[in-house]
Amino acid sequence: NAGVTQTPKFQVLKTGQSMTLQCAQDMNHNSMYWYRQDPGMGLRLIYYSASEGTTDKGEVPNGYNVSRLNKREFSLRLESAAPSQTSVYFCASIIGLAGGRTGELFFGEGSRLTVL
Amino acid sequence: AQSVTQLDSHVSVSEGTPVLLRCNYSSSYSPSLFWYVQHPNKGLQLLLKYTSAATLVKGINGFEAEFKKSETSFHLTKPSAHMSDAAEYFCVVSDPPTTSGTYKYIFGTGTRLKVLA
């Protein structure tokens, strides 16, 4: 059982280049998330998706786009990378609990992106 | 929106002594609360969660946390620190459901725990 899988694990880009971070989960979860982690700032939500075909902005969406391709996959795209986007990116998913209570996030191992 | 404050950015303890990592939250409803641990260059692992059941929650590796609504706190404790506990710890609170029916999770800025031999 792979859980949440992110690719690539490491990437170096030049300013202005584009790239897509891929995320797939095999737990049949409905909701998926993209976070970025920067020192001293915890994890900040970039975008999330409640279900296939829906996406919503989080706390720091500028400079990013997302696609919820199907229930399993949720990709994050940087159209024109900037040094400020140097970060570690985490994909996560959740399963809901009965009675509307929230479950815990399941995380991928992260993708370390450096923009020169 | 909810928020969460981790009161200490760094905590140092000696091996074998108790650990206390403090977390306060603000919420306009009854949230779910979580603690995650991240070892260096690793992903995030769930330590424990509170989802409106028992207020004293036991997690993995001997950690526990107590939900105190009157104090809006969810502090993480462990009776005796081990060298392997050295890591960064994140307190997380859930937002109320969005219009799309899912939940957003708000992270604290983290507490780095150092364990001294």
mmCIF file of C-alpha atoms in Angstrom, chain B residues 2-117:
data_model
loop_
_atom_site.group_PDB
_atom_site.id
_atom_site.type_symbol
_atom_site.label_atom_id
_atom_site.label_comp_id
_atom_site.label_asym_id
_atom_site.label_seq_id
_atom_site.Cartn_x
_atom_site.Cartn_y
_atom_site.Cartn_z
ATOM 1 C CA GLN B 2 -9.171 29.143 12.962
ATOM 2 C CA SER B 3 -5.611 29.690 14.068
ATOM 3 C CA VAL B 4 -3.028 27.818 16.050
ATOM 4 C CA THR B 5 -0.065 29.110 18.050
ATOM 5 C CA GLN B 6 2.868 27.023 19.104
ATOM 6 C CA LEU B 7 4.300 28.933 21.995
ATOM 7 C CA ASP B 8 7.904 27.748 21.685
ATOM 8 C CA SER B 9 9.904 27.566 18.481
ATOM 9 C CA HIS B 10 12.669 25.543 20.172
ATOM 10 C CA VAL B 11 12.624 23.274 23.224
ATOM 11 C CA SER B 12 15.634 21.484 24.700
ATOM 12 C CA VAL B 13 15.346 18.673 27.239
ATOM 13 C CA SER B 14 17.721 16.100 28.643
ATOM 14 C CA GLU B 15 17.206 12.463 27.779
ATOM 15 C CA GLY B 16 14.925 10.827 30.342
ATOM 16 C CA THR B 17 13.212 14.073 31.415
ATOM 17 C CA PRO B 18 9.636 15.095 30.566
ATOM 18 C CA VAL B 19 8.678 16.820 27.355
ATOM 19 C CA LEU B 20 6.083 19.604 27.105
ATOM 20 C CA LEU B 21 5.282 21.225 23.754
ATOM 21 C CA ARG B 22 2.635 23.907 23.991
ATOM 22 C CA CYS B 23 -0.157 24.641 21.553
ATOM 23 C CA ASN B 24 -3.029 27.094 21.776
ATOM 24 C CA TYR B 25 -5.769 27.426 19.207
ATOM 25 C CA SER B 26 -8.601 29.767 18.410
ATOM 26 C CA SER B 27 -11.824 28.369 17.056
ATOM 27 C CA SER B 28 -15.405 29.443 16.637
ATOM 28 C CA TYR B 29 -16.600 25.854 16.643
ATOM 29 C CA SER B 30 -15.511 22.473 17.979
ATOM 30 C CA PRO B 31 -12.390 21.676 16.011
ATOM 31 C CA SER B 32 -10.393 18.550 15.438
ATOM 32 C CA LEU B 33 -6.803 18.868 16.624
ATOM 33 C CA PHE B 34 -3.699 16.949 15.660
ATOM 34 C CA TRP B 35 -0.022 16.684 16.414
ATOM 35 C CA TYR B 36 2.406 15.679 13.670
ATOM 36 C CA VAL B 37 6.112 14.937 13.903
ATOM 37 C CA GLN B 38 8.714 15.498 11.199
ATOM 38 C CA HIS B 39 12.171 14.027 11.485
ATOM 39 C CA PRO B 40 14.965 15.724 9.510
ATOM 40 C CA ASN B 41 14.455 15.492 5.752
ATOM 41 C CA LYS B 42 11.415 13.283 6.210
ATOM 42 C CA GLY B 43 7.681 13.575 5.679
ATOM 43 C CA LEU B 44 5.076 14.205 8.364
ATOM 44 C CA GLN B 45 3.795 11.464 10.620
ATOM 45 C CA LEU B 46 0.666 11.639 12.744
ATOM 46 C CA LEU B 47 1.379 11.416 16.479
ATOM 47 C CA LEU B 48 -2.159 11.720 17.765
ATOM 48 C CA LYS B 49 -5.540 13.323 17.096
ATOM 49 C CA TYR B 50 -8.488 14.720 19.004
ATOM 50 C CA THR B 51 -11.866 14.491 17.274
ATOM 51 C CA SER B 52 -14.388 15.248 20.055
ATOM 52 C CA ALA B 53 -14.088 11.951 21.915
ATOM 53 C CA ALA B 54 -11.937 11.581 25.066
ATOM 54 C CA THR B 55 -10.127 14.790 25.990
ATOM 55 C CA LEU B 56 -6.922 12.941 26.937
ATOM 56 C CA VAL B 57 -5.532 11.483 23.765
ATOM 57 C CA LYS B 58 -2.762 8.902 23.633
ATOM 58 C CA GLY B 59 -0.554 8.650 20.592
ATOM 59 C CA ILE B 60 2.412 6.750 19.337
ATOM 60 C CA ASN B 61 5.831 6.516 20.994
ATOM 61 C CA GLY B 62 4.484 7.413 24.448
ATOM 62 C CA PHE B 63 3.168 10.864 23.550
ATOM 63 C CA GLU B 64 -0.158 12.171 24.763
ATOM 64 C CA ALA B 65 -2.101 15.429 24.643
ATOM 65 C CA GLU B 66 -5.003 16.871 26.580
ATOM 66 C CA PHE B 67 -7.729 18.948 24.968
ATOM 67 C CA LYS B 68 -8.718 21.784 27.318
ATOM 68 C CA LYS B 69 -11.570 23.767 25.869
ATOM 69 C CA SER B 70 -11.614 26.355 28.658
ATOM 70 C CA GLU B 71 -7.948 27.142 28.007
ATOM 71 C CA THR B 72 -8.109 26.561 24.218
ATOM 72 C CA SER B 73 -4.999 24.426 24.552
ATOM 73 C CA PHE B 74 -3.780 21.100 23.234
ATOM 74 C CA HIS B 75 -0.340 20.618 24.752
ATOM 75 C CA LEU B 76 1.780 17.596 23.849
ATOM 76 C CA THR B 77 3.590 15.703 26.603
ATOM 77 C CA LYS B 78 5.805 12.710 27.100
ATOM 78 C CA PRO B 79 7.025 11.480 30.506
ATOM 79 C CA SER B 80 10.557 10.619 29.430
ATOM 80 C CA ALA B 81 12.365 11.947 26.363
ATOM 81 C CA HIS B 82 14.394 9.675 24.131
ATOM 82 C CA MET B 83 17.126 10.699 21.727
ATOM 83 C CA SER B 84 14.950 9.530 18.844
ATOM 84 C CA ASP B 85 12.308 12.134 19.790
ATOM 85 C CA ALA B 86 14.506 14.914 18.407
ATOM 86 C CA ALA B 87 12.423 16.323 15.555
ATOM 87 C CA GLU B 88 10.051 19.135 14.626
ATOM 88 C CA TYR B 89 6.509 18.956 15.930
ATOM 89 C CA PHE B 90 3.462 20.623 14.415
ATOM 90 C CA CYS B 91 0.121 21.339 16.037
ATOM 91 C CA VAL B 92 -2.759 21.377 13.547
ATOM 92 C CA VAL B 93 -6.374 22.547 13.830
ATOM 93 C CA SER B 94 -9.187 21.931 11.380
ATOM 94 C CA ASP B 95 -11.263 24.749 9.951
ATOM 95 C CA PRO B 96 -15.043 24.420 9.749
ATOM 96 C CA PRO B 97 -16.275 22.648 6.595
ATOM 97 C CA THR B 98 -15.923 24.629 3.392
ATOM 98 C CA THR B 99 -18.771 25.181 0.948
ATOM 99 C CA SER B 100 -17.407 22.257 -1.042
ATOM 100 C CA GLY B 101 -17.808 20.026 1.999
ATOM 101 C CA THR B 102 -14.205 19.429 2.895
ATOM 102 C CA TYR B 103 -11.936 20.750 5.634
ATOM 103 C CA LYS B 104 -8.869 22.918 5.644
ATOM 104 C CA TYR B 105 -6.142 22.261 8.128
ATOM 105 C CA ILE B 106 -4.179 25.080 9.735
ATOM 106 C CA PHE B 107 -0.627 24.370 10.856
ATOM 107 C CA GLY B 108 1.311 25.977 13.646
ATOM 108 C CA THR B 109 4.798 27.207 12.863
ATOM 109 C CA GLY B 110 6.405 24.225 14.555
ATOM 110 C CA THR B 111 8.489 23.447 17.642
ATOM 111 C CA ARG B 112 11.923 21.963 17.200
ATOM 112 C CA LEU B 113 12.702 19.532 20.003
ATOM 113 C CA LYS B 114 16.307 18.911 20.912
ATOM 114 C CA VAL B 115 17.178 16.034 23.232
ATOM 115 C CA LEU B 116 20.460 16.281 25.079
ATOM 116 C CA ALA B 117 22.422 13.201 26.105
#
